[in-house]
Amino acid sequence: MESKETLYELQDCPACREGVGCMEHEGGWCCYVACMDCGAQTAHFAYNNEAERIEAEKKAAYTWNIGKVIRMDPGE
Ligand SMILES: [Zn+2]
């Protein structure tokens, strides 16, 4: 099963409004969306299997798209 349907859309970074969101996976058990530009990222969403992975990706994408991100800038 190699079908790569798009399950979610990632909008531009809600923090810097310029960066592109990228779905990252960590250790094969959780995922999050991070900005390639400013480093803002969503919370991590854990999963235990393929079905949960898809749900976790959708949740991460949704969180990103509504602008619920953790900003990485060290303070002004
Ligand atoms: Zn950004």
mmCIF file with all atom_site columns, C-alpha atoms and ligand atoms in Angstrom:
data_model
loop_
_atom_site.group_PDB
_atom_site.id
_atom_site.type_symbol
_atom_site.label_atom_id
_atom_site.label_alt_id
_atom_site.label_comp_id
_atom_site.label_asym_id
_atom_site.label_entity_id
_atom_site.label_seq_id
_atom_site.pdbx_PDB_ins_code
_atom_site.Cartn_x
_atom_site.Cartn_y
_atom_site.Cartn_z
_atom_site.occupancy
_atom_site.B_iso_or_equiv
_atom_site.pdbx_formal_charge
_atom_site.auth_seq_id
_atom_site.auth_comp_id
_atom_site.auth_asym_id
_atom_site.auth_atom_id
_atom_site.pdbx_PDB_model_num
ATOM   1  C  CA . MET A 1 1  ? 0.000  0.000  0.000  1.00 0.00 ? 1  MET A CA 1
ATOM   2  C  CA . GLU A 1 2  ? 1.985  2.953  -1.261 1.00 0.00 ? 2  GLU A CA 1
ATOM   3  C  CA . SER A 1 3  ? -0.861 5.306  -1.984 1.00 0.00 ? 3  SER A CA 1
ATOM   4  C  CA . LYS A 1 4  ? 0.061  8.802  -0.969 1.00 0.00 ? 4  LYS A CA 1
ATOM   5  C  CA . GLU A 1 5  ? -3.217 10.600 -0.850 1.00 0.00 ? 5  GLU A CA 1
ATOM   6  C  CA . THR A 1 6  ? -3.211 14.025 0.613  1.00 0.00 ? 6  THR A CA 1
ATOM   7  C  CA . LEU A 1 7  ? -4.973 13.708 3.927  1.00 0.00 ? 7  LEU A CA 1
ATOM   8  C  CA . TYR A 1 8  ? -4.450 17.267 5.002  1.00 0.00 ? 8  TYR A CA 1
ATOM   9  C  CA . GLU A 1 9  ? -3.391 20.651 3.750  1.00 0.00 ? 9  GLU A CA 1
ATOM   10 C  CA . LEU A 1 10 ? -0.793 22.759 5.442  1.00 0.00 ? 10 LEU A CA 1
ATOM   11 C  CA . GLN A 1 11 ? -1.181 26.491 5.247  1.00 0.00 ? 11 GLN A CA 1
ATOM   12 C  CA . ASP A 1 12 ? 1.656  28.964 5.511  1.00 0.00 ? 12 ASP A CA 1
ATOM   13 C  CA . CYS A 1 13 ? 3.211  29.348 8.922  1.00 0.00 ? 13 CYS A CA 1
ATOM   14 C  CA . PRO A 1 14 ? 0.819  31.094 11.336 1.00 0.00 ? 14 PRO A CA 1
ATOM   15 C  CA . ALA A 1 15 ? 3.741  32.512 13.290 1.00 0.00 ? 15 ALA A CA 1
ATOM   16 C  CA . CYS A 1 16 ? 5.862  34.170 10.587 1.00 0.00 ? 16 CYS A CA 1
ATOM   17 C  CA . ARG A 1 17 ? 3.354  33.922 7.731  1.00 0.00 ? 17 ARG A CA 1
ATOM   18 C  CA . GLU A 1 18 ? 6.118  33.141 5.275  1.00 0.00 ? 18 GLU A CA 1
ATOM   19 C  CA . GLY A 1 19 ? 7.491  29.749 6.126  1.00 0.00 ? 19 GLY A CA 1
ATOM   20 C  CA . VAL A 1 20 ? 6.203  26.473 4.785  1.00 0.00 ? 20 VAL A CA 1
ATOM   21 C  CA . GLY A 1 21 ? 4.817  23.932 7.201  1.00 0.00 ? 21 GLY A CA 1
ATOM   22 C  CA . CYS A 1 22 ? 6.439  20.522 7.104  1.00 0.00 ? 22 CYS A CA 1
ATOM   23 C  CA . MET A 1 23 ? 5.093  17.336 8.668  1.00 0.00 ? 23 MET A CA 1
ATOM   24 C  CA . GLU A 1 24 ? 7.824  15.874 10.832 1.00 0.00 ? 24 GLU A CA 1
ATOM   25 C  CA . HIS A 1 25 ? 7.926  12.433 12.406 1.00 0.00 ? 25 HIS A CA 1
ATOM   26 C  CA . GLU A 1 26 ? 9.941  11.659 15.454 1.00 0.00 ? 26 GLU A CA 1
ATOM   27 C  CA . GLY A 1 27 ? 11.101 8.205  16.363 1.00 0.00 ? 27 GLY A CA 1
ATOM   28 C  CA . GLY A 1 28 ? 8.248  6.595  14.439 1.00 0.00 ? 28 GLY A CA 1
ATOM   29 C  CA . TRP A 1 29 ? 5.773  7.273  17.214 1.00 0.00 ? 29 TRP A CA 1
ATOM   30 C  CA . CYS A 1 30 ? 4.786  10.907 17.028 1.00 0.00 ? 30 CYS A CA 1
ATOM   31 C  CA . CYS A 1 31 ? 4.422  13.694 14.538 1.00 0.00 ? 31 CYS A CA 1
ATOM   32 C  CA . TYR A 1 32 ? 4.128  17.459 14.460 1.00 0.00 ? 32 TYR A CA 1
ATOM   33 C  CA . VAL A 1 33 ? 4.211  20.281 11.965 1.00 0.00 ? 33 VAL A CA 1
ATOM   34 C  CA . ALA A 1 34 ? 7.178  22.614 11.970 1.00 0.00 ? 34 ALA A CA 1
ATOM   35 C  CA . CYS A 1 35 ? 7.967  25.785 10.053 1.00 0.00 ? 35 CYS A CA 1
ATOM   36 C  CA . MET A 1 36 ? 11.010 25.472 7.836  1.00 0.00 ? 36 MET A CA 1
ATOM   37 C  CA . ASP A 1 37 ? 11.637 29.157 8.264  1.00 0.00 ? 37 ASP A CA 1
ATOM   38 C  CA . CYS A 1 38 ? 11.137 30.313 11.855 1.00 0.00 ? 38 CYS A CA 1
ATOM   39 C  CA . GLY A 1 39 ? 11.038 26.955 13.633 1.00 0.00 ? 39 GLY A CA 1
ATOM   40 C  CA . ALA A 1 40 ? 7.564  27.343 15.110 1.00 0.00 ? 40 ALA A CA 1
ATOM   41 C  CA . GLN A 1 41 ? 5.929  23.987 15.649 1.00 0.00 ? 41 GLN A CA 1
ATOM   42 C  CA . THR A 1 42 ? 2.762  22.357 16.879 1.00 0.00 ? 42 THR A CA 1
ATOM   43 C  CA . ALA A 1 43 ? 2.430  20.085 19.857 1.00 0.00 ? 43 ALA A CA 1
ATOM   44 C  CA . HIS A 1 44 ? 3.472  16.500 19.269 1.00 0.00 ? 44 HIS A CA 1
ATOM   45 C  CA . PHE A 1 45 ? 0.829  13.913 18.478 1.00 0.00 ? 45 PHE A CA 1
ATOM   46 C  CA . ALA A 1 46 ? 1.652  10.351 19.385 1.00 0.00 ? 46 ALA A CA 1
ATOM   47 C  CA . TYR A 1 47 ? 0.482  7.268  17.520 1.00 0.00 ? 47 TYR A CA 1
ATOM   48 C  CA . ASN A 1 48 ? 0.843  3.518  17.890 1.00 0.00 ? 48 ASN A CA 1
ATOM   49 C  CA . ASN A 1 49 ? -0.106 2.217  14.496 1.00 0.00 ? 49 ASN A CA 1
ATOM   50 C  CA . GLU A 1 50 ? -0.817 3.216  10.891 1.00 0.00 ? 50 GLU A CA 1
ATOM   51 C  CA . ALA A 1 51 ? -4.414 4.254  11.493 1.00 0.00 ? 51 ALA A CA 1
ATOM   52 C  CA . GLU A 1 52 ? -3.460 6.342  14.475 1.00 0.00 ? 52 GLU A CA 1
ATOM   53 C  CA . ARG A 1 53 ? -0.590 7.853  12.517 1.00 0.00 ? 53 ARG A CA 1
ATOM   54 C  CA . ILE A 1 54 ? -3.015 9.209  9.946  1.00 0.00 ? 54 ILE A CA 1
ATOM   55 C  CA . GLU A 1 55 ? -5.228 10.655 12.654 1.00 0.00 ? 55 GLU A CA 1
ATOM   56 C  CA . ALA A 1 56 ? -2.211 12.166 14.384 1.00 0.00 ? 56 ALA A CA 1
ATOM   57 C  CA . GLU A 1 57 ? -1.106 13.816 11.143 1.00 0.00 ? 57 GLU A CA 1
ATOM   58 C  CA . LYS A 1 58 ? -4.580 15.233 10.588 1.00 0.00 ? 58 LYS A CA 1
ATOM   59 C  CA . LYS A 1 59 ? -4.661 16.616 14.120 1.00 0.00 ? 59 LYS A CA 1
ATOM   60 C  CA . ALA A 1 60 ? -1.213 18.146 13.750 1.00 0.00 ? 60 ALA A CA 1
ATOM   61 C  CA . ALA A 1 61 ? -2.215 19.734 10.440 1.00 0.00 ? 61 ALA A CA 1
ATOM   62 C  CA . TYR A 1 62 ? -5.453 21.063 11.929 1.00 0.00 ? 62 TYR A CA 1
ATOM   63 C  CA . THR A 1 63 ? -3.615 22.512 14.910 1.00 0.00 ? 63 THR A CA 1
ATOM   64 C  CA . TRP A 1 64 ? -1.168 24.165 12.547 1.00 0.00 ? 64 TRP A CA 1
ATOM   65 C  CA . ASN A 1 65 ? -3.875 25.605 10.339 1.00 0.00 ? 65 ASN A CA 1
ATOM   66 C  CA . ILE A 1 66 ? -5.749 27.202 13.227 1.00 0.00 ? 66 ILE A CA 1
ATOM   67 C  CA . GLY A 1 67 ? -2.498 28.825 14.340 1.00 0.00 ? 67 GLY A CA 1
ATOM   68 C  CA . LYS A 1 68 ? -1.922 26.905 17.534 1.00 0.00 ? 68 LYS A CA 1
ATOM   69 C  CA . VAL A 1 69 ? 1.837  26.770 17.338 1.00 0.00 ? 69 VAL A CA 1
ATOM   70 C  CA . ILE A 1 70 ? 4.699  27.084 19.769 1.00 0.00 ? 70 ILE A CA 1
ATOM   71 C  CA . ARG A 1 71 ? 6.924  29.905 18.728 1.00 0.00 ? 71 ARG A CA 1
ATOM   72 C  CA . MET A 1 72 ? 10.613 29.330 18.906 1.00 0.00 ? 72 MET A CA 1
ATOM   73 C  CA . ASP A 1 73 ? 11.904 32.868 18.958 1.00 0.00 ? 73 ASP A CA 1
ATOM   74 C  CA . PRO A 1 74 ? 13.957 33.495 22.089 1.00 0.00 ? 74 PRO A CA 1
ATOM   75 C  CA . GLY A 1 75 ? 12.048 36.624 23.063 1.00 0.00 ? 75 GLY A CA 1
ATOM   76 C  CA . GLU A 1 76 ? 12.383 40.102 21.653 1.00 0.00 ? 76 GLU A CA 1
HETATM 77 ZN ZN . ZN  B 2 .  ? 7.350  30.347 10.435 1.00 0.00 ? 1  ZN  B ZN 1
#
